[in-house]
Amino acid sequence: MMSEQKKPLHPTVMAVTARIAARSRDTRAAYLARIDASAGRFPQRGALSCANLAHGFAAMPANDKLILREQRRPNVGIVTAYNDMLSAHQPYEQYPARLREAARKLGATAQVAGGVPAMCDGVTQGNAGMELSLFSREIIAMSTAIALSHNMFDAALMLGVCDKIVPGLVIGALQFGHLPTIFVPAGPMASGLSNDEKAKIRQLYATGKVGRDALLEAESQAYHGAGTCTFYGTANSNQLLMEIMGLHLPGAAFVHPHTPLRDALTDAALARVLAIGADTPEYTPVGHVVDERAVVNGIVGLLATGGSTNHTLHLVAMARAAGVIIDWDDFDALSAIVPLMARVYPNGKADVNHFHAAGGMGFLIGELLDAGLLHDDVKTVAGPGLSRYRAEPWLSPEGVAWRAGSAYSGDRDVLRGHAEPFAPDGGLRLMHGNLGRGVIKVSAVKPEHRRVAATARVFTSQEAVQAAFDAGELRRDVVVVLRGQGPRANGMPELHRLTPLLGVLQDEGFAVALVTDGRMSGASGKVPAVIHVSPEAAGGGPLARVCDGDLIVLDANTGMLHAEVSPQVWAERENAPVDTSGDDTGRLLFGHMRASVGAAETGASVFFGTE
């Protein structure tokens, strides 16, 4: 399954990796010292009192209890994000029973160590609950740590798929970086209503041309069953990351739920995490899998596929949990040399099922390795070397096995090789100027829309933008500046209710753009949007000085984000106040997080400093 890298590592990949390693020398060394000190000391079931241990296995079946009493066979901790409101997580309901049985067949045991919350951004979008979404990542990380803190486990399996859930599980698992840990996906739902048709109905509804019944019917046809939503947003970007960073079994990301192959891969994850345990020759602790090379591989994979801009926050925070310090300059440098090799909605018409059928992760990873754009010399849960992930799983008569993945794309409209990409770069840009630093995803933005120079209209809520749109006040060339949406202000909600509105204006021929300290995530579409602008307005950032009528220049080709205001006038302006209250729908409980959260570029986290 392994092969030698065909081209030398690209000089930019080498340079970015080297500067990350240098920047992270002290923090990475401290992290490794901490987890390596834990290896061999944990679990300490032998040091637990009889009462402690009895509590730990009291509810287990008799045979499992005997195995744990003897302490000669591994016990696997399962951390699950199951709930049956999230279509992506509903399949996890049956996983613990399956994994316990798989462990028994191998003479081991498995226990659900704990559950973590899993909220659906698709449900909370445009509502107050969305202001809890980003911080749910921190709660998930802490919940994961609580689950593993019982010190009953020799290895761990993480069950999670969606937006904040996987990053939170990664951050939490890395606190127990001495444990072998595998992430176990559930797979995407079958394809439903086409993405083009869904977007069309949303825009028709935004302009009053169809009613709510038609909109609900379209949405129900798009989101119709168990599994991950099929567009290429943050959830599916998570799955790509887990695979290309070596935390999934090869080819596991996009196999449908409730299929024999999916079930076999779930069993295989249990078997594999036992095979890389501390008492085996293949011991592979998760803290050694996630290093600077794996993180760079993750960035490259996101860029090559037009992945979610949320990972300019999440991947930064995940890396920091392992002592690896990355920033937006690293994303920008790699974006300049990584070609765009996939067209998956919102960057194209296809969904992730089409991507998978066209060759999927095996083809993508193989092409990027052959182009010298990925580090092959990494540790993975499947064994040493990322070349193992060129393979794809299949059901042999003996069970799941791996064979060589496709050497060519099955659909060049969806997936291409590195020598014939859709675009020569990754489509993510670092934007900077007197309005701060932000990011823009241009892989779905046509070249003629990538530079906008228009007067600003300033808002402090999505509802106010909607009202101005309904009143016809935005039917002109305009840069919508939506401030007070950063993590310190209101928890940094996603702003997708604006996408249809701005799309309508652009379709009518107006030059339109969005500039915000909030998020748009993986569904950022055809309208240019500079997001995550940092410092945020609530932290005294320059967006707080913008006034209606200011000329804003947004040029994604050069990375310029500038308010054409004289320096003297700019310096004399006072920052507009930002409302950071918000105490309904549970938001009061998250006030301490808003007060202590770090900047977007450092991961918008409460864990890793506020610089």
XYZ file of C-alpha atoms in Angstrom:
611
model
C 0.000 0.000 0.000
C 2.981 2.313 0.390
C 5.035 3.989 -2.335
C 7.865 6.459 -2.440
C 6.994 10.109 -2.972
C 7.547 10.746 -6.679
C 8.518 14.417 -6.491
C 10.609 16.213 -3.891
C 8.602 18.143 -1.354
C 7.611 21.541 -2.744
C 9.944 24.304 -1.459
C 7.028 26.337 -0.063
C 5.656 23.329 1.813
C 9.133 22.762 3.230
C 9.551 26.431 4.164
C 6.131 26.779 5.800
C 6.619 23.553 7.756
C 10.053 24.686 8.893
C 8.831 28.052 10.124
C 5.913 26.410 11.949
C 8.343 24.003 13.623
C 10.627 26.887 14.613
C 7.714 28.979 15.887
C 6.407 25.988 17.851
C 9.678 24.672 19.235
C 9.021 25.482 22.878
C 5.275 24.781 22.956
C 5.623 21.505 21.066
C 8.480 20.334 23.260
C 6.469 21.099 26.393
C 3.447 19.242 25.006
C 5.450 16.157 24.063
C 7.177 16.107 27.448
C 3.793 16.162 29.147
C 2.206 13.340 27.172
C 5.348 11.232 27.058
C 5.500 11.410 30.843
C 2.000 9.922 30.881
C 2.924 6.984 28.656
C 3.461 3.902 30.771
C 1.759 5.477 33.796
C -1.754 5.477 32.370
C -4.119 3.856 32.715
C -3.477 3.225 36.365
C -6.244 0.740 36.964
C -3.782 -1.210 39.073
C -3.401 1.838 41.301
C -7.117 2.429 41.622
C -8.652 1.419 44.899
C -10.994 -1.546 44.866
C -13.916 0.845 45.302
C -12.726 2.969 42.362
C -12.367 -0.011 40.081
C -15.653 -1.530 41.187
C -17.420 1.699 40.304
C -15.735 1.630 36.900
C -17.049 -1.776 35.861
C -20.127 -2.191 38.070
C -22.623 -2.139 35.207
C -20.605 -4.232 32.765
C -21.592 -7.790 31.791
C -19.970 -10.526 33.855
C -17.418 -11.595 31.252
C -16.340 -8.011 30.547
C -16.041 -7.473 34.292
C -13.728 -10.462 34.610
C -11.477 -9.154 31.855
C -11.210 -5.756 33.522
C -10.568 -7.325 36.936
C -7.600 -9.220 35.509
C -6.289 -6.038 33.842
C -4.486 -8.019 31.178
C -6.447 -6.898 28.130
C -7.091 -3.389 26.817
C -10.205 -1.377 27.573
C -11.268 1.134 24.913
C -13.012 4.373 25.853
C -15.705 5.571 23.447
C -16.547 9.276 23.372
C -19.756 9.814 21.446
C -21.508 12.872 20.055
C -24.668 10.884 19.340
C -28.023 12.558 19.226
C -30.864 11.913 16.834
C -31.512 15.552 15.968
C -28.358 15.730 13.859
C -28.774 13.585 10.776
C -24.991 13.112 10.672
C -24.901 11.773 14.227
C -28.067 9.684 14.307
C -26.221 6.578 13.015
C -24.008 6.663 16.114
C -26.930 5.388 18.210
C -25.961 1.786 17.380
C -22.170 2.188 17.408
C -21.415 1.515 21.108
C -23.129 -1.895 21.080
C -21.332 -2.790 17.873
C -17.959 -1.660 19.200
C -18.387 -3.506 22.492
C -19.111 -6.702 20.590
C -16.141 -6.149 18.279
C -13.922 -5.719 21.344
C -15.205 -8.935 22.939
C -14.367 -10.917 19.814
C -10.781 -9.772 20.238
C -10.653 -10.521 23.950
C -10.854 -6.844 24.953
C -13.507 -4.551 26.388
C -15.023 -1.199 25.449
C -17.056 1.335 27.393
C -18.795 4.573 26.532
C -16.587 6.945 28.486
C -18.882 9.898 27.980
C -21.073 11.888 25.650
C -20.457 15.363 24.301
C -23.005 17.931 23.101
C -23.551 18.215 19.378
C -25.587 21.134 18.137
C -26.674 21.560 14.538
C -25.832 24.874 12.916
C -28.395 24.076 10.244
C -31.102 24.234 12.919
C -29.811 27.284 14.813
C -28.825 29.314 11.724
C -30.195 32.842 11.987
C -31.439 32.268 15.541
C -30.107 33.203 18.972
C -28.889 29.661 19.594
C -26.290 30.154 16.867
C -24.411 32.395 19.293
C -23.543 29.313 21.350
C -22.219 27.401 18.373
C -18.547 28.351 18.316
C -18.193 28.013 22.080
C -19.765 24.572 21.931
C -16.366 23.497 20.572
C -14.781 24.380 23.920
C -17.531 22.573 25.834
C -16.997 19.484 23.659
C -13.246 19.612 24.298
C -13.801 19.839 28.051
C -16.440 17.105 27.944
C -14.000 14.843 26.097
C -11.372 15.480 28.739
C -13.880 14.674 31.494
C -14.818 11.434 29.730
C -11.198 10.287 29.500
C -10.238 11.508 32.970
C -11.543 8.340 34.638
C -8.263 6.692 33.678
C -9.924 3.414 32.778
C -8.799 3.339 29.168
C -5.894 2.055 27.104
C -7.150 3.627 23.853
C -10.010 5.786 22.610
C -12.475 6.029 19.747
C -14.062 9.382 18.900
C -17.536 9.387 17.344
C -18.252 12.755 15.753
C -18.724 14.402 12.376
C -20.030 17.947 12.288
C -18.847 21.511 12.551
C -17.580 22.187 16.066
C -17.803 18.573 17.190
C -14.720 17.126 15.506
C -12.471 20.076 16.421
C -13.667 19.847 20.022
C -13.055 16.097 20.122
C -9.556 16.611 18.700
C -8.692 19.302 21.251
C -9.982 17.123 24.091
C -8.314 13.935 22.855
C -4.981 15.719 22.553
C -5.057 16.407 26.293
C -4.669 12.625 26.586
C -2.166 12.514 23.768
C -0.516 9.362 25.117
C -3.601 7.335 24.155
C -3.932 5.736 20.721
C -7.059 7.388 19.310
C -9.007 6.855 16.093
C -11.839 9.015 14.777
C -14.775 6.978 13.520
C -17.026 8.654 10.924
C -20.648 7.837 10.144
C -20.748 8.875 6.476
C -22.858 11.177 4.280
C -26.548 10.866 3.520
C -27.567 9.857 0.005
C -27.815 12.666 -2.540
C -31.125 14.504 -2.619
C -32.292 17.702 -4.290
C -29.481 19.198 -6.351
C -27.526 22.011 -4.780
C -28.274 24.339 -7.697
C -32.009 23.800 -7.289
C -31.794 24.288 -3.533
C -29.950 27.590 -3.959
C -32.461 28.702 -6.597
C -35.451 28.066 -4.314
C -33.745 29.930 -1.458
C -33.225 32.988 -3.643
C -36.802 32.825 -4.957
C -38.054 32.740 -1.381
C -35.795 35.681 -0.431
C -37.436 37.773 -3.162
C -40.978 36.655 -2.318
C -41.494 34.676 -5.524
C -42.259 31.401 -3.740
C -43.786 30.771 -0.346
C -42.635 28.989 2.764
C -44.289 25.741 1.704
C -42.123 25.551 -1.424
C -39.013 26.437 0.567
C -39.679 23.799 3.228
C -40.359 21.156 0.577
C -37.069 21.948 -1.173
C -35.099 21.881 2.077
C -36.743 18.574 3.041
C -35.703 17.042 -0.269
C -32.132 18.258 0.245
C -31.858 17.113 3.887
C -33.824 13.905 3.857
C -32.206 11.068 5.779
C -29.484 9.801 8.072
C -25.942 10.947 7.390
C -23.951 14.105 6.941
C -25.334 16.948 4.813
C -23.815 16.398 1.400
C -22.517 19.868 0.543
C -18.850 20.595 1.186
C -19.150 22.633 4.348
C -17.381 22.317 7.665
C -18.720 18.849 8.509
C -17.315 17.249 5.377
C -14.180 19.389 5.607
C -13.733 17.814 9.057
C -13.885 14.370 7.480
C -11.271 15.297 4.889
C -9.035 16.651 7.654
C -9.281 13.551 9.809
C -8.321 11.385 6.861
C -5.504 13.475 5.411
C -4.072 14.020 8.915
C -4.011 10.254 9.518
C -6.713 10.065 12.202
C -9.245 7.990 10.211
C -8.729 4.601 8.689
C -7.937 5.063 4.968
C -10.983 5.735 2.832
C -13.392 5.837 5.764
C -14.657 9.406 5.407
C -17.413 9.194 2.799
C -18.888 5.696 3.000
C -22.668 5.793 3.545
C -24.259 4.940 6.919
C -26.103 1.667 7.462
C -24.142 -0.238 4.801
C -22.049 -3.400 5.205
C -18.844 -1.536 4.339
C -19.587 1.203 6.886
C -20.199 -1.421 9.581
C -17.014 -3.261 8.661
C -14.989 -0.042 8.862
C -16.417 0.647 12.315
C -15.341 -2.817 13.496
C -11.949 -2.293 11.875
C -11.429 0.949 13.798
C -11.834 -0.949 17.067
C -9.427 -3.660 15.951
C -6.889 -1.129 14.762
C -6.909 0.988 17.924
C -6.089 -2.203 19.869
C -3.284 -2.981 17.425
C -1.572 0.369 18.083
C -1.853 0.191 21.872
C 0.907 0.950 24.344
C 1.814 -2.711 24.800
C 2.245 -3.328 21.051
C 5.201 -2.806 18.702
C 3.043 -0.322 16.730
C 2.216 1.975 19.651
C 0.924 5.204 18.081
C -0.261 7.849 20.543
C -2.463 10.531 19.039
C -0.212 13.324 20.291
C 2.554 12.030 18.033
C 0.248 11.732 15.015
C -0.769 15.406 15.177
C 2.505 17.246 14.537
C 3.511 20.160 12.307
C 3.689 17.937 9.206
C 0.213 16.530 9.764
C -1.131 20.046 10.314
C 0.433 21.273 7.068
C -1.064 18.257 5.294
C -4.437 19.299 6.668
C -4.089 22.853 5.354
C -3.029 21.563 1.924
C -6.016 19.213 1.744
C -8.450 21.994 2.632
C -6.953 24.309 0.025
C -6.908 21.683 -2.714
C -10.626 21.075 -2.266
C -11.952 24.549 -1.427
C -12.686 23.478 2.140
C -14.383 25.362 4.937
C -13.082 28.736 6.035
C -14.094 27.697 9.560
C -10.819 25.831 9.680
C -8.888 29.080 9.678
C -10.226 29.012 13.248
C -10.621 25.330 14.087
C -7.409 23.924 12.636
C -5.507 26.723 14.358
C -7.045 25.720 17.699
C -6.547 21.985 17.089
C -2.896 22.536 16.241
C -2.353 24.642 19.356
C -3.768 21.826 21.466
C -0.760 19.787 20.271
C 1.686 22.646 20.804
C 1.834 23.563 17.091
C 1.446 27.281 16.321
C 0.034 28.222 12.910
C -1.426 31.464 11.585
C -3.149 32.870 8.518
C 0.157 33.684 6.825
C 0.746 29.930 6.646
C -2.627 29.368 4.979
C -1.950 32.228 2.549
C 1.512 30.994 1.558
C 0.286 27.456 0.930
C -2.797 28.660 -0.941
C -0.541 30.328 -3.510
C 1.001 26.995 -4.549
C -1.732 24.403 -3.912
C -3.985 23.908 -6.952
C -7.761 23.639 -6.627
C -8.509 20.045 -7.608
C -12.151 19.611 -6.587
C -15.435 21.285 -7.454
C -17.943 20.397 -4.756
C -20.872 22.621 -3.794
C -20.704 25.538 -3.043
C -17.654 25.581 -5.321
C -19.411 23.469 -7.956
C -22.601 21.544 -8.679
C -21.536 18.176 -7.264
C -21.844 16.940 -3.695
C -19.476 14.816 -1.601
C -21.028 11.603 -2.901
C -20.002 12.590 -6.421
C -16.537 13.486 -5.115
C -16.214 10.080 -3.457
C -17.429 8.234 -6.558
C -15.013 10.155 -8.781
C -12.013 8.853 -6.832
C -12.382 10.645 -3.536
C -9.732 10.813 -0.876
C -7.494 8.074 -2.260
C -7.118 9.810 -5.619
C -6.755 13.266 -4.039
C -4.073 12.204 -1.550
C -2.181 10.267 -4.191
C -2.125 13.231 -6.557
C -1.001 15.636 -3.862
C 1.755 13.249 -2.794
C 2.896 12.862 -6.380
C 2.991 16.661 -6.729
C 5.212 16.986 -3.660
C 2.548 18.917 -1.785
C 2.058 16.556 1.164
C 4.398 15.132 3.761
C 4.517 11.364 3.364
C 6.829 10.831 6.350
C 4.124 11.108 8.992
C 2.653 8.819 11.609
C -0.934 7.740 11.040
C -3.335 5.430 12.821
C -2.996 3.082 9.837
C 0.791 2.927 10.163
C 3.773 5.029 9.092
C 3.465 6.981 5.858
C 0.571 8.914 4.319
C 0.906 6.792 1.163
C -1.264 4.248 2.946
C -4.142 6.637 2.329
C -3.955 6.180 -1.435
C -5.880 2.980 -0.757
C -9.638 2.453 -0.654
C -11.569 -0.032 1.489
C -13.633 -2.887 0.088
C -15.443 -5.931 1.430
C -13.388 -9.025 0.755
C -14.680 -12.506 1.671
C -12.643 -12.197 4.887
C -14.017 -8.750 5.755
C -12.852 -5.209 5.126
C -9.606 -4.938 3.184
C -7.778 -2.220 1.295
C -6.816 -2.053 -2.352
C -5.168 0.543 -4.552
C -7.369 3.594 -5.044
C -8.275 4.986 -8.420
C -5.367 6.214 -10.510
C -7.625 8.566 -12.446
C -10.647 10.748 -11.844
C -13.969 9.245 -12.729
C -15.446 12.695 -13.350
C -13.170 15.570 -14.335
C -15.990 18.056 -13.671
C -15.731 17.142 -9.990
C -12.170 15.973 -9.308
C -8.951 16.495 -11.238
C -5.278 15.682 -10.980
C -2.669 18.190 -9.897
C -1.481 18.737 -13.477
C -4.897 19.892 -14.740
C -6.562 21.695 -11.829
C -9.643 23.883 -11.837
C -7.475 26.775 -10.636
C -3.748 27.163 -10.015
C -4.203 28.103 -6.361
C -6.291 27.103 -3.376
C -8.707 30.018 -3.460
C -8.152 31.204 0.108
C -6.687 34.669 0.548
C -5.385 36.611 3.498
C -6.864 40.108 3.369
C -5.298 43.046 5.186
C -5.316 46.812 5.303
C -6.570 49.542 7.589
C -9.645 47.441 8.401
C -7.571 44.652 9.937
C -6.817 41.106 8.845
C -9.372 38.649 7.533
C -9.794 35.783 5.109
C -11.786 35.343 1.925
C -12.660 32.177 0.050
C -12.767 32.888 -3.674
C -12.988 29.390 -5.131
C -16.714 29.933 -5.787
C -16.410 33.645 -6.647
C -16.113 34.492 -10.347
C -13.010 36.527 -11.257
C -15.085 39.552 -12.250
C -16.535 39.750 -8.730
C -13.256 39.495 -6.824
C -12.655 43.255 -6.699
C -15.357 45.524 -5.321
C -15.034 49.252 -4.648
C -18.275 50.641 -3.244
C -19.651 52.682 -0.381
C -20.281 51.021 2.937
C -23.588 50.350 4.618
C -22.947 49.497 8.247
C -25.069 47.060 10.265
C -24.865 45.409 13.660
C -27.274 42.512 13.109
C -28.435 40.140 10.390
C -32.000 41.259 11.040
C -31.084 44.831 10.166
C -29.525 43.683 6.890
C -32.684 41.733 6.091
C -34.858 44.789 6.815
C -32.734 47.017 4.579
C -32.903 44.433 1.801
C -36.679 44.130 2.120
C -36.981 47.926 1.934
C -34.940 48.043 -1.284
C -32.185 50.092 0.351
C -29.394 47.774 -0.831
C -30.257 47.757 -4.540
C -27.014 49.476 -5.502
C -23.296 48.858 -5.467
C -22.605 48.295 -1.784
C -20.203 46.794 0.705
C -22.255 45.474 3.605
C -20.214 45.919 6.777
C -21.650 43.728 9.539
C -19.751 44.262 12.770
C -20.196 43.141 16.341
C -20.296 39.503 15.198
C -16.924 38.354 16.565
C -16.325 35.879 19.393
C -16.099 38.558 22.094
C -19.263 40.299 20.926
C -21.834 37.564 20.468
C -19.960 34.284 20.063
C -19.260 34.664 16.323
C -22.385 33.115 14.767
C -22.435 32.054 11.134
C -24.223 34.538 8.909
C -25.737 32.344 6.212
C -29.119 34.030 6.181
C -27.297 36.801 4.270
C -26.107 34.543 1.462
C -29.386 34.477 -0.547
C -29.906 38.224 -0.073
C -26.474 39.234 -1.304
C -26.683 36.671 -4.089
C -29.886 38.303 -5.357
C -28.206 41.722 -5.458
C -25.215 40.329 -7.327
C -27.488 38.577 -9.831
C -29.225 41.897 -10.460
C -25.901 43.303 -11.637
C -24.765 45.201 -8.567
C -21.216 45.090 -7.212
C -21.723 43.732 -3.720
C -19.526 42.336 -0.961
C -19.630 41.522 2.745
C -17.040 42.532 5.336
C -17.550 41.144 8.833
C -15.877 40.018 12.023
C -18.313 37.107 11.996
C -18.281 33.799 10.123
C -19.696 32.393 6.884
C -18.068 28.949 7.120
C -17.824 26.227 4.532
C -20.918 27.320 2.678
C -19.365 30.650 1.673
C -20.520 31.066 -1.887
C -20.446 33.273 -4.944
C -20.500 36.676 -3.199
C -17.103 37.984 -2.049
C -17.042 37.942 1.741
C -14.124 38.966 3.942
C -14.785 37.206 7.219
C -13.164 36.716 10.635
C -11.879 40.320 10.434
C -9.494 40.732 13.327
C -9.170 42.540 15.683
C -12.938 42.360 16.003
C -15.029 45.463 16.624
C -15.775 44.445 20.219
C -12.037 44.333 20.887
C -11.433 47.832 19.540
C -10.829 46.695 15.975
C -11.049 49.152 13.075
C -14.423 47.881 11.828
C -15.831 49.880 14.744
C -14.739 53.093 12.958
C -16.425 52.480 9.612
C -19.324 54.808 8.785
C -22.087 54.654 6.203
C -20.809 56.089 2.940
C -17.120 55.267 3.425
C -15.579 53.947 0.221
C -14.402 50.380 0.840
C -11.983 48.656 -1.512
C -11.961 44.871 -1.369
C -9.500 43.317 -3.798
C -9.109 39.562 -3.399
C -6.512 39.503 -6.169
C -4.060 41.630 -4.185
C -5.275 40.919 -0.659
C -6.353 44.538 -0.057
C -9.059 45.457 2.436
C -9.085 49.218 2.836
C -11.363 52.086 3.805
C -10.557 55.079 1.616
C -10.700 57.559 4.489
C -8.017 60.137 5.169
C -5.642 59.117 7.964
C -6.516 62.230 9.956
C -10.270 61.607 9.804
C -9.708 57.925 10.560
C -7.577 58.704 13.604
C -10.114 61.199 14.972
C -13.065 58.832 14.801
C -14.237 57.105 17.949
C -15.079 53.425 17.912
C -18.779 52.723 17.804
C -20.017 50.784 20.845
C -20.684 47.064 20.450
C -23.436 45.264 22.334
C -21.946 42.230 24.103
C -24.940 41.431 26.312
C -27.171 38.660 24.996
C -28.650 36.680 27.857
C -31.461 34.642 26.318
C -31.491 31.086 24.922
C -28.679 30.083 27.252
C -26.284 32.820 26.176
C -25.925 34.136 29.725
C -24.063 30.951 30.652
C -21.418 31.696 28.003
C -20.652 35.263 29.072
C -17.367 34.244 30.703
C -16.261 32.715 27.399
C -17.027 35.875 25.442
C -15.002 37.824 28.001
C -11.914 35.599 27.775
C -11.873 34.347 24.190
C -8.809 34.860 22.011
C -8.665 36.470 18.581
C -9.917 34.726 15.454
C -6.414 34.239 14.084
C -5.335 32.397 17.239
C -8.295 30.042 16.943
C -11.049 32.052 18.694
C -10.446 29.859 21.727
C -10.648 30.329 25.475
C -7.815 27.822 25.950
C -4.848 29.256 24.078
C -4.412 32.886 25.102
C -5.930 36.170 24.022
C -3.042 37.595 22.010
